[in-house]
């Protein structure tokens, strides 16, 4: 597959997980963030996660140290110029993603693959502006070190060679790749996003409390976490952006952002990553917040 150096752009929830698994899988990984503060926060997130893997005896201390040594961190896009693949995991905003890929296009070598981890944008909307034949979607799931799936997405312009390299790369990361068409939401989010939005609509209708809806879906259906815990886990700001993008694409009510979602974003309650969303995450146990 001719991939040894991996660039990861964005070191938030997803970028940190992608960088971690790539380093653990033996790749040299360069991580780019917008400034030193975000870079340090991302670095800490990766360190905490791999230390936890050692504590849980899933990784030896030697393998942790070797993985850590394969990671480097930068705020300069130019430092990714020699990467064989660059995986973008920045905020869900088309203009920002296109500005980034435009800059990378002028810096990276001809054979570098561009990949986006977008949840809801189409790959075409990015690939149309930068090396379309060498552009794929690589959609990972949160938490990246745990979830086995990667959706590998091709557009009508993706070359077979690029697609095969990206597919093999996903396997080399220890993931199970599935082939997905380039439609907004690919496979999983087409089904998962309406489910999360529906839970918010049921809450708006007063069907039951946050906790009881979560308990209902966890204990009644065996889901690992209820929908509001999941919303907080994904990020309320990210879910809102996903919903807007999917609604804009399909114009179907099931993707429309419920007003309550918008209100919670407006209050800056972005979920677990900021300490508050549907729940307050600051204590030992999550406590439901007023909605
Ligand atoms: N990083 C690394 N490992 C983690 C982790 C993290 N952030 N969180 C949990 N783990 C590991 C733990 O170490 C543990 O491993 P062991 O069993 O080997 O010890 C295992 O995962 C289970 O963790 P816990 O016992 O702490 O907690 P849990 O049993 O509640 O599981 C969970 C946590 C794996 C997150 C589980 O609740 C789950 O699967 N939730 C659903 C996640 C989901 O649906 N993700 C998809 C989100 S949507 C998306 O990603 C797409 C999009 O575009 C928005
Ligand atoms: P996040 O808010 O946790 O992190 C985004 C990071 O990107 C921030 O740290 C920000 O500083 C950084 N960033 C913004 N612009 C940048 C730039 N030009 N260069 C470098 N870094 C930049 O978001 P996230 O949850 O990690 O989501 C990232 C992407 O992954 C989004 O496209 C999202 O839709 C997708 N995604 C999210 C999930 C999820 O469950 N959260 C799952 C799958 C895919």
CSV table of C-alpha atoms and ligand atoms in Angstrom, one decimal:
chain,number,residue,atom,x,y,z
A,1,UNK,CA,0.0,0.0,0.0
A,2,UNK,CA,3.1,2.2,0.2
A,3,UNK,CA,2.1,4.0,3.3
A,4,UNK,CA,4.5,4.6,6.2
A,5,UNK,CA,4.1,8.2,7.2
A,6,UNK,CA,0.6,9.3,8.3
A,7,UNK,CA,-0.5,12.9,8.8
A,8,UNK,CA,-3.5,13.6,11.1
A,9,UNK,CA,-5.0,17.0,11.1
A,10,UNK,CA,-7.0,18.0,14.2
A,11,UNK,CA,-6.3,16.4,17.5
A,12,UNK,CA,-9.7,16.5,19.2
A,13,UNK,CA,-11.9,13.5,20.1
A,14,UNK,CA,-11.4,11.8,16.7
A,15,UNK,CA,-7.9,13.0,15.6
A,16,UNK,CA,-6.3,11.9,18.8
A,17,UNK,CA,-7.8,8.4,18.5
A,18,UNK,CA,-6.8,8.1,14.9
A,19,UNK,CA,-3.2,9.2,15.7
A,20,UNK,CA,-3.1,6.8,18.6
A,21,UNK,CA,-4.1,3.7,16.6
A,22,UNK,CA,-1.8,4.6,13.7
A,23,UNK,CA,1.2,5.0,16.0
A,24,UNK,CA,0.3,1.7,17.8
A,25,UNK,CA,0.1,0.0,14.4
A,26,UNK,CA,3.7,1.0,13.6
A,27,UNK,CA,3.2,4.1,11.4
A,28,UNK,CA,5.1,7.3,11.8
A,29,UNK,CA,2.5,9.9,12.7
A,30,UNK,CA,2.5,13.7,12.5
A,31,UNK,CA,-0.3,15.5,14.2
A,32,UNK,CA,-1.3,19.0,13.4
A,33,UNK,CA,-3.4,21.4,15.5
A,34,UNK,CA,-4.2,25.0,15.2
A,35,UNK,CA,-2.2,26.3,18.2
A,36,UNK,CA,0.0,25.1,21.0
A,37,UNK,CA,-2.9,24.9,23.6
A,38,UNK,CA,-5.0,22.6,21.4
A,39,UNK,CA,-1.9,20.6,20.5
A,40,UNK,CA,-1.0,20.1,24.2
A,41,UNK,CA,-4.6,19.1,25.0
A,42,UNK,CA,-4.6,16.5,22.1
A,43,UNK,CA,-1.2,15.2,23.2
A,44,UNK,CA,-2.5,14.7,26.7
A,45,UNK,CA,-5.6,12.9,25.4
A,46,UNK,CA,-3.4,10.4,23.5
A,47,UNK,CA,-1.1,9.9,26.4
A,48,UNK,CA,-4.0,9.3,28.8
A,49,UNK,CA,-5.5,6.7,26.4
A,50,UNK,CA,-2.3,4.7,25.8
A,51,UNK,CA,-1.4,4.8,29.5
A,52,UNK,CA,-4.9,3.4,30.3
A,53,UNK,CA,-4.2,0.6,27.7
A,54,UNK,CA,-1.0,-0.2,29.7
A,55,UNK,CA,-2.9,-0.1,33.0
A,56,UNK,CA,-5.5,-2.5,31.6
A,57,UNK,CA,-2.7,-4.8,30.3
A,58,UNK,CA,-3.8,-4.4,26.7
A,59,UNK,CA,-0.4,-2.8,25.8
A,60,UNK,CA,3.1,-3.3,27.2
A,61,UNK,CA,5.0,-0.3,28.5
A,62,UNK,CA,7.6,-1.0,25.8
A,63,UNK,CA,5.0,-0.9,23.0
A,64,UNK,CA,3.5,2.2,24.5
A,65,UNK,CA,6.9,3.9,24.5
A,66,UNK,CA,7.6,2.8,21.0
A,67,UNK,CA,4.2,4.1,19.8
A,68,UNK,CA,4.8,7.4,21.6
A,69,UNK,CA,8.2,7.8,19.9
A,70,UNK,CA,6.5,7.4,16.5
A,71,UNK,CA,4.3,10.4,17.2
A,72,UNK,CA,5.3,14.0,16.5
A,73,UNK,CA,3.3,17.1,17.0
A,74,UNK,CA,3.2,20.4,15.1
A,75,UNK,CA,1.1,23.5,14.4
A,76,UNK,CA,2.5,23.9,10.9
A,77,UNK,CA,0.6,22.4,7.9
A,78,UNK,CA,3.9,22.3,6.0
A,79,UNK,CA,5.3,19.7,8.3
A,80,UNK,CA,2.9,17.2,6.8
A,81,UNK,CA,4.3,17.6,3.3
A,82,UNK,CA,6.1,14.3,3.2
A,83,UNK,CA,3.2,12.1,4.5
A,84,UNK,CA,1.9,9.3,2.4
A,85,UNK,CA,-1.6,9.8,3.6
A,86,UNK,CA,-3.2,12.8,5.4
A,87,UNK,CA,-6.3,12.1,7.4
A,88,UNK,CA,-8.4,15.2,8.2
A,89,UNK,CA,-10.3,15.2,11.5
A,90,UNK,CA,-11.0,18.9,12.0
A,91,UNK,CA,-14.4,20.5,12.8
A,92,UNK,CA,-17.4,19.6,10.6
A,93,UNK,CA,-17.2,22.7,8.4
A,94,UNK,CA,-16.9,22.4,4.6
A,95,UNK,CA,-15.2,25.8,4.1
A,96,UNK,CA,-12.6,25.0,6.8
A,97,UNK,CA,-11.9,21.5,5.4
A,98,UNK,CA,-11.6,22.9,1.9
A,99,UNK,CA,-9.2,25.6,3.0
A,100,UNK,CA,-7.0,22.9,4.7
A,101,UNK,CA,-7.0,20.5,1.7
A,102,UNK,CA,-6.3,23.4,-0.7
A,103,UNK,CA,-3.2,24.3,1.4
A,104,UNK,CA,-2.1,20.6,1.6
A,105,UNK,CA,-2.5,20.1,-2.1
A,106,UNK,CA,0.2,22.7,-2.8
A,107,UNK,CA,2.5,21.0,-0.2
A,108,UNK,CA,2.2,17.2,-0.5
A,109,UNK,CA,3.8,14.9,-3.0
A,110,UNK,CA,1.9,13.6,-6.0
A,111,UNK,CA,1.2,10.2,-4.5
A,112,UNK,CA,-0.1,11.4,-1.1
A,113,UNK,CA,-3.7,10.3,-0.4
A,114,UNK,CA,-6.1,12.8,1.2
A,115,UNK,CA,-8.7,11.3,3.5
A,116,UNK,CA,-11.5,12.9,5.4
A,117,UNK,CA,-13.1,11.6,8.6
A,118,UNK,CA,-16.2,13.7,8.0
A,119,UNK,CA,-19.5,12.4,9.5
A,120,UNK,CA,-21.9,14.1,7.2
A,121,UNK,CA,-20.3,16.1,4.4
A,122,UNK,CA,-19.8,14.3,1.1
A,123,UNK,CA,-16.3,13.5,0.0
A,124,UNK,CA,-17.1,14.9,-3.4
A,125,UNK,CA,-17.6,18.4,-1.9
A,126,UNK,CA,-14.0,18.3,-0.8
A,127,UNK,CA,-12.4,16.1,-3.6
A,128,UNK,CA,-13.8,18.4,-6.3
A,129,UNK,CA,-11.3,21.0,-5.2
A,130,UNK,CA,-8.2,18.9,-4.5
A,131,UNK,CA,-6.7,15.8,-6.2
A,132,UNK,CA,-10.1,14.1,-6.8
A,133,UNK,CA,-8.5,10.8,-7.9
A,134,UNK,CA,-6.5,10.5,-4.8
A,135,UNK,CA,-9.2,11.4,-2.3
A,136,UNK,CA,-11.2,9.0,-0.1
A,137,UNK,CA,-13.4,9.1,3.0
A,138,UNK,CA,-12.1,7.2,6.0
A,139,UNK,CA,-14.9,7.4,8.6
A,140,UNK,CA,-13.8,6.1,12.0
A,141,UNK,CA,-16.0,5.7,15.1
A,142,UNK,CA,-15.8,7.1,18.5
A,143,UNK,CA,-13.9,6.0,20.6
A,144,UNK,CA,-11.5,5.2,17.8
A,145,UNK,CA,-9.3,2.8,19.8
A,146,UNK,CA,-12.3,0.7,20.7
A,147,UNK,CA,-14.7,0.8,17.7
A,148,UNK,CA,-13.7,-1.7,15.0
A,149,UNK,CA,-15.4,-0.2,12.0
A,150,UNK,CA,-14.1,2.2,9.3
A,151,UNK,CA,-16.3,3.2,6.4
A,152,UNK,CA,-14.1,3.6,3.3
A,153,UNK,CA,-15.7,5.9,0.9
A,154,UNK,CA,-15.0,6.5,-2.8
A,155,UNK,CA,-16.4,9.2,-5.1
A,156,UNK,CA,-16.9,8.7,-8.8
A,157,UNK,CA,-13.4,10.1,-9.3
A,158,UNK,CA,-11.5,8.0,-6.7
A,159,UNK,CA,-8.9,5.8,-8.5
A,160,UNK,CA,-8.9,2.1,-7.9
A,161,UNK,CA,-5.3,2.3,-6.7
A,162,UNK,CA,-6.2,5.0,-4.2
A,163,UNK,CA,-9.2,3.1,-2.9
A,164,UNK,CA,-7.2,-0.2,-2.6
A,165,UNK,CA,-4.4,1.6,-0.7
A,166,UNK,CA,-6.9,3.2,1.7
A,167,UNK,CA,-8.7,-0.1,2.2
A,168,UNK,CA,-5.5,-2.0,3.0
A,169,UNK,CA,-4.4,0.9,5.3
A,170,UNK,CA,-7.6,0.6,7.3
A,171,UNK,CA,-6.9,-3.1,7.8
A,172,UNK,CA,-3.3,-2.4,8.8
A,173,UNK,CA,-4.8,-0.2,11.6
A,174,UNK,CA,-6.6,-3.3,12.9
A,175,UNK,CA,-10.0,-2.1,11.7
A,176,UNK,CA,-12.8,-3.8,9.8
A,177,UNK,CA,-13.4,-1.7,6.7
A,178,UNK,CA,-16.7,-1.6,4.8
A,179,UNK,CA,-17.2,0.0,1.4
A,180,UNK,CA,-19.6,2.9,1.5
A,181,UNK,CA,-21.0,5.2,-1.3
A,182,UNK,CA,-20.4,8.9,-1.1
A,183,UNK,CA,-23.7,10.0,0.2
A,184,UNK,CA,-24.1,12.3,3.2
A,185,UNK,CA,-24.0,10.0,6.3
A,186,UNK,CA,-22.5,7.1,4.4
A,187,UNK,CA,-24.0,3.9,6.0
A,188,UNK,CA,-24.0,4.2,9.8
A,189,UNK,CA,-24.9,7.9,10.3
A,190,UNK,CA,-27.9,7.6,7.9
A,191,UNK,CA,-29.4,5.3,10.6
A,192,UNK,CA,-27.8,6.5,13.8
A,193,UNK,CA,-28.3,10.3,13.4
A,194,UNK,CA,-32.1,10.1,13.1
A,195,UNK,CA,-32.2,7.9,16.1
A,196,UNK,CA,-30.3,10.4,18.3
A,197,UNK,CA,-32.4,13.3,16.9
A,198,UNK,CA,-35.6,11.3,17.6
A,199,UNK,CA,-34.6,10.8,21.2
A,200,UNK,CA,-34.3,14.6,21.5
A,201,UNK,CA,-37.7,15.1,19.9
A,202,UNK,CA,-39.2,12.6,22.4
A,203,UNK,CA,-37.6,14.6,25.2
A,204,UNK,CA,-39.1,17.8,23.8
A,205,UNK,CA,-42.5,16.1,23.8
A,206,UNK,CA,-42.1,15.2,27.4
A,207,UNK,CA,-42.3,11.4,26.9
A,208,UNK,CA,-39.9,10.7,29.7
A,209,UNK,CA,-36.8,12.1,31.4
A,210,UNK,CA,-33.3,12.1,30.0
A,211,UNK,CA,-32.2,9.4,32.4
A,212,UNK,CA,-35.3,7.2,31.8
A,213,UNK,CA,-35.0,7.4,28.0
A,214,UNK,CA,-31.3,6.4,28.3
A,215,UNK,CA,-32.1,3.6,30.7
A,216,UNK,CA,-34.9,2.4,28.4
A,217,UNK,CA,-32.6,2.1,25.4
A,218,UNK,CA,-29.7,0.6,27.3
A,219,UNK,CA,-31.6,-2.0,29.3
A,220,UNK,CA,-34.5,-2.5,26.9
A,221,UNK,CA,-32.4,-2.9,23.8
A,222,UNK,CA,-29.0,-3.7,25.1
A,223,UNK,CA,-27.4,-0.6,23.6
A,224,UNK,CA,-24.0,0.1,25.3
A,225,UNK,CA,-25.2,3.6,26.1
A,226,UNK,CA,-28.5,5.5,25.9
A,227,UNK,CA,-29.1,8.2,23.2
A,228,UNK,CA,-28.4,11.2,25.4
A,229,UNK,CA,-25.2,9.7,26.8
A,230,UNK,CA,-24.3,9.1,23.2
A,231,UNK,CA,-25.1,12.6,22.1
A,232,UNK,CA,-22.8,13.9,24.9
A,233,UNK,CA,-20.2,11.4,23.8
A,234,UNK,CA,-20.2,12.5,20.1
A,235,UNK,CA,-20.3,16.2,21.0
A,236,UNK,CA,-23.5,18.3,20.9
A,237,UNK,CA,-21.9,20.9,18.6
A,238,UNK,CA,-20.8,18.2,16.2
A,239,UNK,CA,-24.2,16.5,16.2
A,240,UNK,CA,-25.8,19.9,15.5
A,241,UNK,CA,-23.5,20.5,12.5
A,242,UNK,CA,-24.1,16.9,11.2
A,243,UNK,CA,-27.9,17.4,11.5
A,244,UNK,CA,-27.8,20.7,9.6
A,245,UNK,CA,-25.6,19.2,6.8
A,246,UNK,CA,-27.8,16.1,6.5
A,247,UNK,CA,-31.0,18.1,6.5
A,248,UNK,CA,-29.6,20.5,3.9
A,249,UNK,CA,-28.7,17.5,1.8
A,250,UNK,CA,-31.9,15.4,2.1
A,251,UNK,CA,-34.6,18.0,3.1
A,252,UNK,CA,-36.2,15.2,5.2
A,253,UNK,CA,-37.6,16.0,8.6
A,254,UNK,CA,-35.8,13.1,10.2
A,255,UNK,CA,-32.5,14.9,9.8
A,256,UNK,CA,-33.7,18.3,11.0
A,257,UNK,CA,-32.0,19.7,14.1
A,258,UNK,CA,-34.6,19.8,16.9
A,259,UNK,CA,-34.9,23.3,18.5
A,260,UNK,CA,-33.7,21.9,21.9
A,261,UNK,CA,-30.5,20.7,20.3
A,262,UNK,CA,-29.9,24.3,19.0
A,263,UNK,CA,-30.6,25.7,22.4
A,264,UNK,CA,-28.1,23.5,24.1
A,265,UNK,CA,-25.4,24.4,21.6
A,266,UNK,CA,-26.2,28.1,22.1
A,267,UNK,CA,-25.6,27.6,25.8
A,268,UNK,CA,-22.1,26.1,25.0
A,269,UNK,CA,-23.0,22.7,26.4
A,270,UNK,CA,-21.1,20.6,23.9
A,271,UNK,CA,-21.1,17.4,25.8
A,272,UNK,CA,-18.5,15.4,27.7
A,273,UNK,CA,-15.6,17.2,26.1
A,274,UNK,CA,-16.6,20.5,27.7
A,275,UNK,CA,-18.1,19.0,30.9
A,276,UNK,CA,-21.8,19.7,30.2
A,277,UNK,CA,-24.3,18.6,27.6
A,278,UNK,CA,-27.5,16.8,28.4
A,279,UNK,CA,-25.6,15.7,31.5
A,280,UNK,CA,-23.1,17.4,33.9
A,281,UNK,CA,-20.0,15.2,33.6
A,282,UNK,CA,-18.0,17.0,36.4
A,283,UNK,CA,-18.7,14.5,39.2
A,284,UNK,CA,-18.3,10.8,39.7
A,285,UNK,CA,-21.6,10.1,37.9
A,286,UNK,CA,-23.3,12.1,35.1
A,287,UNK,CA,-26.1,14.2,36.4
A,288,UNK,CA,-29.0,15.2,34.0
A,289,UNK,CA,-29.2,19.0,33.4
A,290,UNK,CA,-32.3,21.1,33.0
A,291,UNK,CA,-33.6,21.2,29.4
B,1,LIG,N1,-10.3,5.2,24.6
B,1,LIG,C1,-9.7,3.9,24.6
B,1,LIG,N2,-10.4,2.9,25.2
B,1,LIG,C2,-11.6,3.1,25.7
B,1,LIG,C3,-12.2,4.4,25.7
B,1,LIG,C4,-11.5,5.4,25.1
B,1,LIG,N3,-12.0,6.7,25.0
B,1,LIG,N4,-13.4,4.3,26.3
B,1,LIG,C5,-13.5,3.0,26.6
B,1,LIG,N5,-12.5,2.3,26.3
B,1,LIG,C6,-12.3,0.8,26.5
B,1,LIG,C7,-12.0,0.4,27.9
B,1,LIG,O1,-10.6,0.4,28.2
B,1,LIG,C8,-12.6,-0.9,28.0
B,1,LIG,O2,-11.7,-1.9,27.5
B,1,LIG,P1,-11.7,-3.3,28.3
B,1,LIG,O3,-13.0,-3.9,28.3
B,1,LIG,O4,-10.7,-4.2,27.5
B,1,LIG,O5,-11.2,-3.0,29.7
B,1,LIG,C9,-13.8,-0.9,27.0
B,1,LIG,O6,-13.5,0.1,26.1
B,1,LIG,C10,-15.0,-0.7,27.7
B,1,LIG,O7,-14.9,0.5,28.5
B,1,LIG,P2,-15.6,0.8,29.9
B,1,LIG,O8,-15.7,-0.5,30.6
B,1,LIG,O9,-14.9,1.9,30.5
B,1,LIG,O10,-17.0,1.4,29.5
B,1,LIG,P3,-18.2,0.7,28.7
B,1,LIG,O11,-18.3,-0.7,28.9
B,1,LIG,O12,-19.3,1.6,29.0
B,1,LIG,O13,-17.8,1.0,27.1
B,1,LIG,C11,-17.9,2.3,25.2
B,1,LIG,C12,-17.5,2.2,26.7
B,1,LIG,C13,-16.9,1.4,24.4
B,1,LIG,C14,-17.6,3.7,24.7
B,1,LIG,C15,-19.3,1.8,25.0
B,1,LIG,O14,-20.2,2.5,25.9
B,1,LIG,C16,-19.9,1.9,23.6
B,1,LIG,O15,-19.6,1.2,22.7
B,1,LIG,N6,-20.7,3.0,23.4
B,1,LIG,C17,-21.3,3.3,22.1
B,1,LIG,C18,-20.2,4.1,21.3
B,1,LIG,C19,-20.8,4.4,19.9
B,1,LIG,O16,-21.9,4.2,19.6
B,1,LIG,N7,-19.9,5.0,19.1
B,1,LIG,C20,-20.3,5.5,17.8
B,1,LIG,C21,-20.6,7.0,17.9
B,1,LIG,S1,-21.1,7.7,16.4
B,1,LIG,C22,-19.7,7.9,15.5
B,1,LIG,O17,-18.7,7.7,16.0
B,1,LIG,C23,-19.9,8.4,14.1
B,1,LIG,C24,-20.1,9.8,13.9
B,1,LIG,O18,-19.7,10.3,12.8
B,1,LIG,C25,-20.7,10.8,14.9
B,2,LIG,P1,-13.5,18.0,18.0
B,2,LIG,O1,-14.2,19.3,18.2
B,2,LIG,O2,-13.3,17.1,19.2
B,2,LIG,O3,-12.0,18.3,17.5
B,2,LIG,C1,-11.8,19.1,16.3
B,2,LIG,C2,-10.4,19.6,16.4
B,2,LIG,O4,-10.0,20.2,15.2
B,2,LIG,C3,-10.2,20.7,17.4
B,2,LIG,O5,-9.2,20.4,18.4
B,2,LIG,C4,-9.8,21.9,16.6
B,2,LIG,O6,-8.8,22.8,17.3
B,2,LIG,C5,-9.1,21.3,15.4
B,2,LIG,N1,-9.0,22.1,14.2
B,2,LIG,C6,-9.9,22.9,13.7
B,2,LIG,N2,-9.4,23.4,12.5
B,2,LIG,C7,-8.2,22.9,12.3
B,2,LIG,C8,-7.2,23.0,11.3
B,2,LIG,N3,-7.4,23.8,10.2
B,2,LIG,N4,-6.1,22.3,11.5
B,2,LIG,C9,-5.9,21.5,12.5
B,2,LIG,N5,-6.8,21.3,13.5
B,2,LIG,C10,-7.9,22.0,13.4
B,2,LIG,O7,-14.2,17.2,16.9
B,2,LIG,P2,-14.2,15.7,16.6
B,2,LIG,O8,-15.4,15.1,17.3
B,2,LIG,O9,-12.9,15.1,16.8
B,2,LIG,O10,-14.7,15.7,15.1
B,2,LIG,C11,-13.7,15.8,14.0
B,2,LIG,C12,-14.3,15.3,12.7
B,2,LIG,O11,-14.6,13.9,12.8
B,2,LIG,C13,-15.6,16.0,12.3
B,2,LIG,O12,-15.6,16.1,10.9
B,2,LIG,C14,-16.6,15.1,12.8
B,2,LIG,O13,-17.9,15.2,12.1
B,2,LIG,C15,-16.0,13.7,12.6
B,2,LIG,N6,-16.4,12.6,13.4
B,2,LIG,C16,-16.8,12.8,14.7
B,2,LIG,C17,-17.2,11.8,15.5
B,2,LIG,C18,-17.6,11.9,16.9
B,2,LIG,O14,-18.2,11.0,17.5
B,2,LIG,N7,-17.3,13.0,17.6
B,2,LIG,C19,-17.2,10.5,14.9
B,2,LIG,C20,-16.8,10.3,13.6
B,2,LIG,C21,-16.4,11.4,12.8
